[in-house]
Amino acid sequence: AQTVTQSQPEMSVQEAETVTLSCTYDTSESDYYLFWYKQPPSRQMILVIRQEAYKQQNATENRFSVNFQKAAKSFSLKISDSQLGDAAMYFCAYRTEKLRGAQKLVFGQGTRLTINP
Amino acid sequence: GAGVSQSPRYKVAKRGQDVALRCDPISGHVSLFWYQQALGQGPEFLTYFQNEAQLDKSGLPSDRFFAERPEGSVSTLKIQRTQQEDSAVYLCASSAGGDRAGRSPLHFGNGTRLTVT
């Protein structure tokens, strides 16, 4: 079974600075998706960024980028120019690419990100 | 509506009571998922529907948990004889895709926070 580990329960950063959230995962599959989700106090999970495992190029979405190291099974999220609105819980998640396989997301434990003004 | 809608937003139940949680997915979405999120933890998969068919219920923690989606749209998660360990946020998510749902983004609702006293 796949597992996702986030080793940083809490992180804080000064507004406008850069912060990196860590994520490692364990799988025997070669094709899969990785995601970072943001969960504000409203509880709704919001997709931040996604990466297909077959793509070597790291995904980027505006101020958000990832460092995907497939061999090391590492998938970190970098937030540049941090803004107050970035404060939230961040979850790393894994999903298989198998046809007719389990479509479920496997989540990490989360990292609470605080932005200091 | 434009997003996934869940009701009620909050539910308090006395131990031993039955509860029903409702999820209205985005219109036309084929896939529907339920997740359970304990306080301070990442969401954990409960069950998955493709249209009205429940294709995976491996995450349901006991036979007190039952989910249905009879017409392939609205889904209900029912918990019988609630216990204190059932206290959690229950998240619903939907996506447009079916078998290859990994390529379709998941849209989450705001969840129902269940407290069992």
PDB file of N, CA and C in Angstrom, chain B residues 3-88:
ATOM      1  N   GLY B   3     -20.400  24.340  -7.200  1.00  0.00           N
ATOM      2  CA  GLY B   3     -19.447  23.488  -6.517  1.00  0.00           C
ATOM      3  C   GLY B   3     -20.120  22.311  -5.864  1.00  0.00           C
ATOM      4  N   VAL B   4     -19.316  21.525  -5.116  1.00  0.00           N
ATOM      5  CA  VAL B   4     -19.836  20.399  -4.359  1.00  0.00           C
ATOM      6  C   VAL B   4     -20.456  20.940  -3.066  1.00  0.00           C
ATOM      7  N   SER B   5     -21.673  20.547  -2.806  1.00  0.00           N
ATOM      8  CA  SER B   5     -22.384  21.040  -1.645  1.00  0.00           C
ATOM      9  C   SER B   5     -22.619  19.908  -0.650  1.00  0.00           C
ATOM     10  N   GLN B   6     -22.302  20.164   0.616  1.00  0.00           N
ATOM     11  CA  GLN B   6     -22.517  19.151   1.657  1.00  0.00           C
ATOM     12  C   GLN B   6     -23.410  19.729   2.746  1.00  0.00           C
ATOM     13  N   SER B   7     -24.266  18.867   3.287  1.00  0.00           N
ATOM     14  CA  SER B   7     -25.132  19.299   4.391  1.00  0.00           C
ATOM     15  C   SER B   7     -25.374  18.147   5.345  1.00  0.00           C
ATOM     16  N   PRO B   8     -25.576  18.445   6.638  1.00  0.00           N
ATOM     17  CA  PRO B   8     -25.411  19.770   7.227  1.00  0.00           C
ATOM     18  C   PRO B   8     -23.945  20.129   7.346  1.00  0.00           C
ATOM     19  N   ARG B   9     -23.656  21.344   7.650  1.00  0.00           N
ATOM     20  CA  ARG B   9     -22.274  21.761   7.835  1.00  0.00           C
ATOM     21  C   ARG B   9     -21.742  21.260   9.188  1.00  0.00           C
ATOM     22  N   TYR B  10     -22.614  21.245  10.176  1.00  0.00           N
ATOM     23  CA  TYR B  10     -22.272  20.737  11.500  1.00  0.00           C
ATOM     24  C   TYR B  10     -23.378  19.790  11.953  1.00  0.00           C
ATOM     25  N   LYS B  11     -22.961  18.735  12.647  1.00  0.00           N
ATOM     26  CA  LYS B  11     -23.939  17.794  13.181  1.00  0.00           C
ATOM     27  C   LYS B  11     -23.439  17.306  14.533  1.00  0.00           C
ATOM     28  N   VAL B  12     -24.288  17.444  15.531  1.00  0.00           N
ATOM     29  CA  VAL B  12     -23.986  16.908  16.856  1.00  0.00           C
ATOM     30  C   VAL B  12     -24.941  15.757  17.111  1.00  0.00           C
ATOM     31  N   ALA B  13     -24.402  14.609  17.453  1.00  0.00           N
ATOM     32  CA  ALA B  13     -25.224  13.437  17.707  1.00  0.00           C
ATOM     33  C   ALA B  13     -24.847  12.829  19.055  1.00  0.00           C
ATOM     34  N   LYS B  14     -25.828  12.301  19.725  1.00  0.00           N
ATOM     35  CA  LYS B  14     -25.552  11.565  20.957  1.00  0.00           C
ATOM     36  C   LYS B  14     -25.118  10.149  20.582  1.00  0.00           C
ATOM     37  N   ARG B  15     -24.225   9.602  21.351  1.00  0.00           N
ATOM     38  CA  ARG B  15     -23.739   8.254  21.091  1.00  0.00           C
ATOM     39  C   ARG B  15     -24.913   7.286  20.960  1.00  0.00           C
ATOM     40  N   GLY B  16     -24.874   6.519  19.909  1.00  0.00           N
ATOM     41  CA  GLY B  16     -25.930   5.557  19.659  1.00  0.00           C
ATOM     42  C   GLY B  16     -26.955   6.021  18.631  1.00  0.00           C
ATOM     43  N   GLN B  17     -26.963   7.309  18.317  1.00  0.00           N
ATOM     44  CA  GLN B  17     -27.897   7.817  17.315  1.00  0.00           C
ATOM     45  C   GLN B  17     -27.401   7.512  15.908  1.00  0.00           C
ATOM     46  N   ASP B  18     -28.344   7.485  14.975  1.00  0.00           N
ATOM     47  CA  ASP B  18     -28.000   7.339  13.560  1.00  0.00           C
ATOM     48  C   ASP B  18     -27.914   8.728  12.928  1.00  0.00           C
ATOM     49  N   VAL B  19     -26.981   8.906  11.979  1.00  0.00           N
ATOM     50  CA  VAL B  19     -26.867  10.182  11.276  1.00  0.00           C
ATOM     51  C   VAL B  19     -26.804   9.922   9.771  1.00  0.00           C
ATOM     52  N   ALA B  20     -27.213  10.939   9.012  1.00  0.00           N
ATOM     53  CA  ALA B  20     -27.136  10.878   7.554  1.00  0.00           C
ATOM     54  C   ALA B  20     -26.518  12.165   7.052  1.00  0.00           C
ATOM     55  N   LEU B  21     -25.479  12.046   6.259  1.00  0.00           N
ATOM     56  CA  LEU B  21     -24.761  13.191   5.717  1.00  0.00           C
ATOM     57  C   LEU B  21     -24.966  13.201   4.198  1.00  0.00           C
ATOM     58  N   ARG B  22     -25.237  14.393   3.671  1.00  0.00           N
ATOM     59  CA  ARG B  22     -25.607  14.496   2.267  1.00  0.00           C
ATOM     60  C   ARG B  22     -24.520  15.178   1.468  1.00  0.00           C
ATOM     61  N   CYS B  23     -24.346  14.713   0.220  1.00  0.00           N
ATOM     62  CA  CYS B  23     -23.407  15.333  -0.705  1.00  0.00           C
ATOM     63  C   CYS B  23     -24.080  15.542  -2.054  1.00  0.00           C
ATOM     64  N   ASP B  24     -24.077  16.795  -2.525  1.00  0.00           N
ATOM     65  CA  ASP B  24     -24.543  17.129  -3.868  1.00  0.00           C
ATOM     66  C   ASP B  24     -23.323  17.418  -4.728  1.00  0.00           C
ATOM     67  N   PRO B  25     -22.941  16.502  -5.611  1.00  0.00           N
ATOM     68  CA  PRO B  25     -21.742  16.755  -6.428  1.00  0.00           C
ATOM     69  C   PRO B  25     -22.037  17.778  -7.521  1.00  0.00           C
ATOM     70  N   ILE B  26     -21.006  18.155  -8.228  1.00  0.00           N
ATOM     71  CA  ILE B  26     -21.179  19.026  -9.383  1.00  0.00           C
ATOM     72  C   ILE B  26     -21.984  18.249 -10.437  1.00  0.00           C
ATOM     73  N   SER B  27     -22.944  18.945 -11.041  1.00  0.00           N
ATOM     74  CA  SER B  27     -23.832  18.295 -11.988  1.00  0.00           C
ATOM     75  C   SER B  27     -23.049  17.623 -13.116  1.00  0.00           C
ATOM     76  N   GLY B  28     -23.377  16.356 -13.369  1.00  0.00           N
ATOM     77  CA  GLY B  28     -22.736  15.631 -14.459  1.00  0.00           C
ATOM     78  C   GLY B  28     -21.467  14.905 -14.064  1.00  0.00           C
ATOM     79  N   HIS B  29     -20.997  15.122 -12.838  1.00  0.00           N
ATOM     80  CA  HIS B  29     -19.779  14.429 -12.419  1.00  0.00           C
ATOM     81  C   HIS B  29     -20.044  12.947 -12.200  1.00  0.00           C
ATOM     82  N   VAL B  30     -19.173  12.137 -12.781  1.00  0.00           N
ATOM     83  CA  VAL B  30     -19.329  10.687 -12.745  1.00  0.00           C
ATOM     84  C   VAL B  30     -18.834  10.098 -11.423  1.00  0.00           C
ATOM     85  N   SER B  31     -17.687  10.570 -10.980  1.00  0.00           N
ATOM     86  CA  SER B  31     -17.031   9.978  -9.804  1.00  0.00           C
ATOM     87  C   SER B  31     -17.364  10.764  -8.545  1.00  0.00           C
ATOM     88  N   LEU B  32     -17.575  10.024  -7.452  1.00  0.00           N
ATOM     89  CA  LEU B  32     -17.858  10.651  -6.165  1.00  0.00           C
ATOM     90  C   LEU B  32     -17.135   9.880  -5.077  1.00  0.00           C
ATOM     91  N   PHE B  33     -16.489  10.624  -4.192  1.00  0.00           N
ATOM     92  CA  PHE B  33     -15.686  10.031  -3.123  1.00  0.00           C
ATOM     93  C   PHE B  33     -16.138  10.582  -1.772  1.00  0.00           C
ATOM     94  N   TRP B  34     -16.023   9.761  -0.747  1.00  0.00           N
ATOM     95  CA  TRP B  34     -16.174  10.195   0.643  1.00  0.00           C
ATOM     96  C   TRP B  34     -14.846   9.956   1.365  1.00  0.00           C
ATOM     97  N   TYR B  35     -14.463  10.956   2.171  1.00  0.00           N
ATOM     98  CA  TYR B  35     -13.275  10.862   2.996  1.00  0.00           C
ATOM     99  C   TYR B  35     -13.646  11.230   4.439  1.00  0.00           C
ATOM    100  N   GLN B  36     -12.896  10.661   5.378  1.00  0.00           N
ATOM    101  CA  GLN B  36     -13.050  10.985   6.793  1.00  0.00           C
ATOM    102  C   GLN B  36     -11.764  11.666   7.268  1.00  0.00           C
ATOM    103  N   GLN B  37     -11.908  12.824   7.914  1.00  0.00           N
ATOM    104  CA  GLN B  37     -10.742  13.561   8.382  1.00  0.00           C
ATOM    105  C   GLN B  37     -10.843  13.789   9.881  1.00  0.00           C
ATOM    106  N   ALA B  38     -10.053  13.048  10.634  1.00  0.00           N
ATOM    107  CA  ALA B  38      -9.996  13.249  12.079  1.00  0.00           C
ATOM    108  C   ALA B  38      -9.252  14.542  12.382  1.00  0.00           C
ATOM    109  N   LEU B  39      -9.477  15.078  13.561  1.00  0.00           N
ATOM    110  CA  LEU B  39      -8.873  16.347  13.953  1.00  0.00           C
ATOM    111  C   LEU B  39      -7.354  16.285  13.855  1.00  0.00           C
ATOM    112  N   GLY B  40      -6.767  17.226  13.113  1.00  0.00           N
ATOM    113  CA  GLY B  40      -5.317  17.304  12.994  1.00  0.00           C
ATOM    114  C   GLY B  40      -4.686  16.271  12.093  1.00  0.00           C
ATOM    115  N   GLN B  41      -5.505  15.557  11.321  1.00  0.00           N
ATOM    116  CA  GLN B  41      -4.988  14.501  10.446  1.00  0.00           C
ATOM    117  C   GLN B  41      -5.348  14.784   8.985  1.00  0.00           C
ATOM    118  N   GLY B  42      -4.741  14.032   8.092  1.00  0.00           N
ATOM    119  CA  GLY B  42      -5.125  14.116   6.698  1.00  0.00           C
ATOM    120  C   GLY B  42      -6.374  13.292   6.439  1.00  0.00           C
ATOM    121  N   PRO B  43      -7.105  13.609   5.389  1.00  0.00           N
ATOM    122  CA  PRO B  43      -8.305  12.825   5.065  1.00  0.00           C
ATOM    123  C   PRO B  43      -7.949  11.382   4.742  1.00  0.00           C
ATOM    124  N   GLU B  44      -8.848  10.494   5.096  1.00  0.00           N
ATOM    125  CA  GLU B  44      -8.692   9.072   4.771  1.00  0.00           C
ATOM    126  C   GLU B  44      -9.887   8.609   3.950  1.00  0.00           C
ATOM    127  N   PHE B  45      -9.584   7.842   2.909  1.00  0.00           N
ATOM    128  CA  PHE B  45     -10.595   7.368   1.970  1.00  0.00           C
ATOM    129  C   PHE B  45     -11.605   6.466   2.658  1.00  0.00           C
ATOM    130  N   LEU B  46     -12.867   6.683   2.322  1.00  0.00           N
ATOM    131  CA  LEU B  46     -13.932   5.806   2.805  1.00  0.00           C
ATOM    132  C   LEU B  46     -14.500   4.954   1.673  1.00  0.00           C
ATOM    133  N   THR B  47     -15.003   5.634   0.612  1.00  0.00           N
ATOM    134  CA  THR B  47     -15.680   4.889  -0.437  1.00  0.00           C
ATOM    135  C   THR B  47     -15.718   5.698  -1.717  1.00  0.00           C
ATOM    136  N   TYR B  48     -15.948   4.992  -2.842  1.00  0.00           N
ATOM    137  CA  TYR B  48     -15.918   5.600  -4.177  1.00  0.00           C
ATOM    138  C   TYR B  48     -17.088   5.089  -5.016  1.00  0.00           C
ATOM    139  N   PHE B  49     -17.774   6.005  -5.693  1.00  0.00           N
ATOM    140  CA  PHE B  49     -18.856   5.682  -6.615  1.00  0.00           C
ATOM    141  C   PHE B  49     -18.475   6.134  -8.028  1.00  0.00           C
ATOM    142  N   GLN B  50     -18.829   5.300  -8.979  1.00  0.00           N
ATOM    143  CA  GLN B  50     -18.815   5.718 -10.382  1.00  0.00           C
ATOM    144  C   GLN B  50     -20.269   5.648 -10.822  1.00  0.00           C
ATOM    145  N   ASN B  51     -20.864   6.806 -11.064  1.00  0.00           N
ATOM    146  CA  ASN B  51     -22.315   6.916 -11.249  1.00  0.00           C
ATOM    147  C   ASN B  51     -23.003   6.300 -10.023  1.00  0.00           C
ATOM    148  N   GLU B  52     -23.905   5.345 -10.202  1.00  0.00           N
ATOM    149  CA  GLU B  52     -24.605   4.783  -9.048  1.00  0.00           C
ATOM    150  C   GLU B  52     -23.892   3.562  -8.465  1.00  0.00           C
ATOM    151  N   ALA B  53     -22.843   3.115  -9.122  1.00  0.00           N
ATOM    152  CA  ALA B  53     -22.153   1.907  -8.687  1.00  0.00           C
ATOM    153  C   ALA B  53     -21.073   2.228  -7.638  1.00  0.00           C
ATOM    154  N   GLN B  54     -21.154   1.528  -6.522  1.00  0.00           N
ATOM    155  CA  GLN B  54     -20.140   1.688  -5.481  1.00  0.00           C
ATOM    156  C   GLN B  54     -18.997   0.725  -5.794  1.00  0.00           C
ATOM    157  N   LEU B  55     -17.922   1.248  -6.375  1.00  0.00           N
ATOM    158  CA  LEU B  55     -16.837   0.409  -6.858  1.00  0.00           C
ATOM    159  C   LEU B  55     -15.789   0.084  -5.802  1.00  0.00           C
ATOM    160  N   ASP B  56     -15.729   0.880  -4.756  1.00  0.00           N
ATOM    161  CA  ASP B  56     -14.715   0.637  -3.731  1.00  0.00           C
ATOM    162  C   ASP B  56     -15.267   1.115  -2.402  1.00  0.00           C
ATOM    163  N   LYS B  57     -15.401   0.207  -1.464  1.00  0.00           N
ATOM    164  CA  LYS B  57     -15.838   0.590  -0.121  1.00  0.00           C
ATOM    165  C   LYS B  57     -14.855   0.072   0.919  1.00  0.00           C
ATOM    166  N   SER B  58     -13.632  -0.089   0.481  1.00  0.00           N
ATOM    167  CA  SER B  58     -12.614  -0.690   1.335  1.00  0.00           C
ATOM    168  C   SER B  58     -12.248   0.172   2.532  1.00  0.00           C
ATOM    169  N   GLY B  59     -12.542   1.475   2.481  1.00  0.00           N
ATOM    170  CA  GLY B  59     -12.174   2.357   3.570  1.00  0.00           C
ATOM    171  C   GLY B  59     -13.213   2.515   4.652  1.00  0.00           C
ATOM    172  N   LEU B  60     -14.401   1.987   4.449  1.00  0.00           N
ATOM    173  CA  LEU B  60     -15.443   2.092   5.469  1.00  0.00           C
ATOM    174  C   LEU B  60     -14.983   1.346   6.720  1.00  0.00           C
ATOM    175  N   PRO B  61     -14.951   2.024   7.869  1.00  0.00           N
ATOM    176  CA  PRO B  61     -14.312   1.426   9.055  1.00  0.00           C
ATOM    177  C   PRO B  61     -15.094   0.305   9.711  1.00  0.00           C
ATOM    178  N   SER B  62     -16.391   0.261   9.523  1.00  0.00           N
ATOM    179  CA  SER B  62     -17.179  -0.821  10.121  1.00  0.00           C
ATOM    180  C   SER B  62     -18.496  -0.945   9.381  1.00  0.00           C
ATOM    181  N   ASP B  63     -19.246  -1.974   9.719  1.00  0.00           N
ATOM    182  CA  ASP B  63     -20.541  -2.171   9.052  1.00  0.00           C
ATOM    183  C   ASP B  63     -21.584  -1.166   9.543  1.00  0.00           C
ATOM    184  N   ARG B  64     -21.184  -0.274  10.446  1.00  0.00           N
ATOM    185  CA  ARG B  64     -22.117   0.794  10.844  1.00  0.00           C
ATOM    186  C   ARG B  64     -22.142   1.918   9.801  1.00  0.00           C
ATOM    187  N   PHE B  65     -21.168   1.902   8.908  1.00  0.00           N
ATOM    188  CA  PHE B  65     -21.063   2.932   7.866  1.00  0.00           C
ATOM    189  C   PHE B  65     -21.644   2.388   6.567  1.00  0.00           C
ATOM    190  N   PHE B  66     -22.500   3.200   5.964  1.00  0.00           N
ATOM    191  CA  PHE B  66     -23.151   2.789   4.722  1.00  0.00           C
ATOM    192  C   PHE B  66     -23.287   4.010   3.824  1.00  0.00           C
ATOM    193  N   ALA B  67     -22.963   3.853   2.533  1.00  0.00           N
ATOM    194  CA  ALA B  67     -23.100   4.961   1.603  1.00  0.00           C
ATOM    195  C   ALA B  67     -23.906   4.515   0.396  1.00  0.00           C
ATOM    196  N   GLU B  68     -24.632   5.454  -0.181  1.00  0.00           N
ATOM    197  CA  GLU B  68     -25.414   5.147  -1.375  1.00  0.00           C
ATOM    198  C   GLU B  68     -25.448   6.349  -2.299  1.00  0.00           C
ATOM    199  N   ARG B  69     -25.735   6.050  -3.564  1.00  0.00           N
ATOM    200  CA  ARG B  69     -25.859   7.080  -4.598  1.00  0.00           C
ATOM    201  C   ARG B  69     -26.838   6.524  -5.641  1.00  0.00           C
ATOM    202  N   PRO B  70     -28.082   6.379  -5.266  1.00  0.00           N
ATOM    203  CA  PRO B  70     -29.048   5.589  -6.026  1.00  0.00           C
ATOM    204  C   PRO B  70     -29.305   6.047  -7.466  1.00  0.00           C
ATOM    205  N   GLU B  71     -29.216   7.340  -7.727  1.00  0.00           N
ATOM    206  CA  GLU B  71     -29.498   7.831  -9.079  1.00  0.00           C
ATOM    207  C   GLU B  71     -28.261   8.401  -9.737  1.00  0.00           C
ATOM    208  N   GLY B  72     -27.108   8.126  -9.140  1.00  0.00           N
ATOM    209  CA  GLY B  72     -25.866   8.568  -9.759  1.00  0.00           C
ATOM    210  C   GLY B  72     -25.567  10.043  -9.596  1.00  0.00           C
ATOM    211  N   SER B  73     -26.309  10.722  -8.690  1.00  0.00           N
ATOM    212  CA  SER B  73     -25.984  12.132  -8.452  1.00  0.00           C
ATOM    213  C   SER B  73     -25.761  12.335  -6.951  1.00  0.00           C
ATOM    214  N   VAL B  74     -26.801  12.685  -6.216  1.00  0.00           N
ATOM    215  CA  VAL B  74     -26.692  12.921  -4.778  1.00  0.00           C
ATOM    216  C   VAL B  74     -26.265  11.640  -4.062  1.00  0.00           C
ATOM    217  N   SER B  75     -25.411  11.811  -3.055  1.00  0.00           N
ATOM    218  CA  SER B  75     -24.966  10.663  -2.262  1.00  0.00           C
ATOM    219  C   SER B  75     -25.234  10.934  -0.788  1.00  0.00           C
ATOM    220  N   THR B  76     -25.509   9.865  -0.066  1.00  0.00           N
ATOM    221  CA  THR B  76     -25.725   9.954   1.374  1.00  0.00           C
ATOM    222  C   THR B  76     -24.796   8.982   2.079  1.00  0.00           C
ATOM    223  N   LEU B  77     -24.122   9.480   3.102  1.00  0.00           N
ATOM    224  CA  LEU B  77     -23.307   8.637   3.978  1.00  0.00           C
ATOM    225  C   LEU B  77     -24.068   8.491   5.287  1.00  0.00           C
ATOM    226  N   LYS B  78     -24.370   7.265   5.639  1.00  0.00           N
ATOM    227  CA  LYS B  78     -25.118   7.002   6.863  1.00  0.00           C
ATOM    228  C   LYS B  78     -24.230   6.292   7.873  1.00  0.00           C
ATOM    229  N   ILE B  79     -24.320   6.761   9.101  1.00  0.00           N
ATOM    230  CA  ILE B  79     -23.584   6.113  10.186  1.00  0.00           C
ATOM    231  C   ILE B  79     -24.605   5.690  11.232  1.00  0.00           C
ATOM    232  N   GLN B  80     -24.645   4.415  11.510  1.00  0.00           N
ATOM    233  CA  GLN B  80     -25.594   3.888  12.488  1.00  0.00           C
ATOM    234  C   GLN B  80     -24.920   3.753  13.847  1.00  0.00           C
ATOM    235  N   ARG B  81     -25.710   3.941  14.873  1.00  0.00           N
ATOM    236  CA  ARG B  81     -25.225   3.733  16.259  1.00  0.00           C
ATOM    237  C   ARG B  81     -23.878   4.428  16.460  1.00  0.00           C
ATOM    238  N   THR B  82     -23.884   5.750  16.264  1.00  0.00           N
ATOM    239  CA  THR B  82     -22.626   6.509  16.290  1.00  0.00           C
ATOM    240  C   THR B  82     -21.859   6.298  17.592  1.00  0.00           C
ATOM    241  N   GLN B  83     -20.529   6.308  17.449  1.00  0.00           N
ATOM    242  CA  GLN B  83     -19.606   6.196  18.568  1.00  0.00           C
ATOM    243  C   GLN B  83     -18.740   7.450  18.602  1.00  0.00           C
ATOM    244  N   GLN B  84     -18.091   7.698  19.742  1.00  0.00           N
ATOM    245  CA  GLN B  84     -17.264   8.897  19.870  1.00  0.00           C
ATOM    246  C   GLN B  84     -16.140   8.919  18.850  1.00  0.00           C
ATOM    247  N   GLU B  85     -15.611   7.752  18.493  1.00  0.00           N
ATOM    248  CA  GLU B  85     -14.507   7.724  17.528  1.00  0.00           C
ATOM    249  C   GLU B  85     -14.953   8.085  16.112  1.00  0.00           C
ATOM    250  N   ASP B  86     -16.267   8.211  15.910  1.00  0.00           N
ATOM    251  CA  ASP B  86     -16.774   8.642  14.599  1.00  0.00           C
ATOM    252  C   ASP B  86     -16.684  10.158  14.434  1.00  0.00           C
ATOM    253  N   SER B  87     -16.379  10.876  15.514  1.00  0.00           N
ATOM    254  CA  SER B  87     -16.269  12.336  15.434  1.00  0.00           C
ATOM    255  C   SER B  87     -15.153  12.711  14.473  1.00  0.00           C
ATOM    256  N   ALA B  88     -15.484  13.492  13.458  1.00  0.00           N
ATOM    257  CA  ALA B  88     -14.530  13.840  12.400  1.00  0.00           C
ATOM    258  C   ALA B  88     -15.232  14.785  11.431  1.00  0.00           C
TER     259      ALA B  88
END
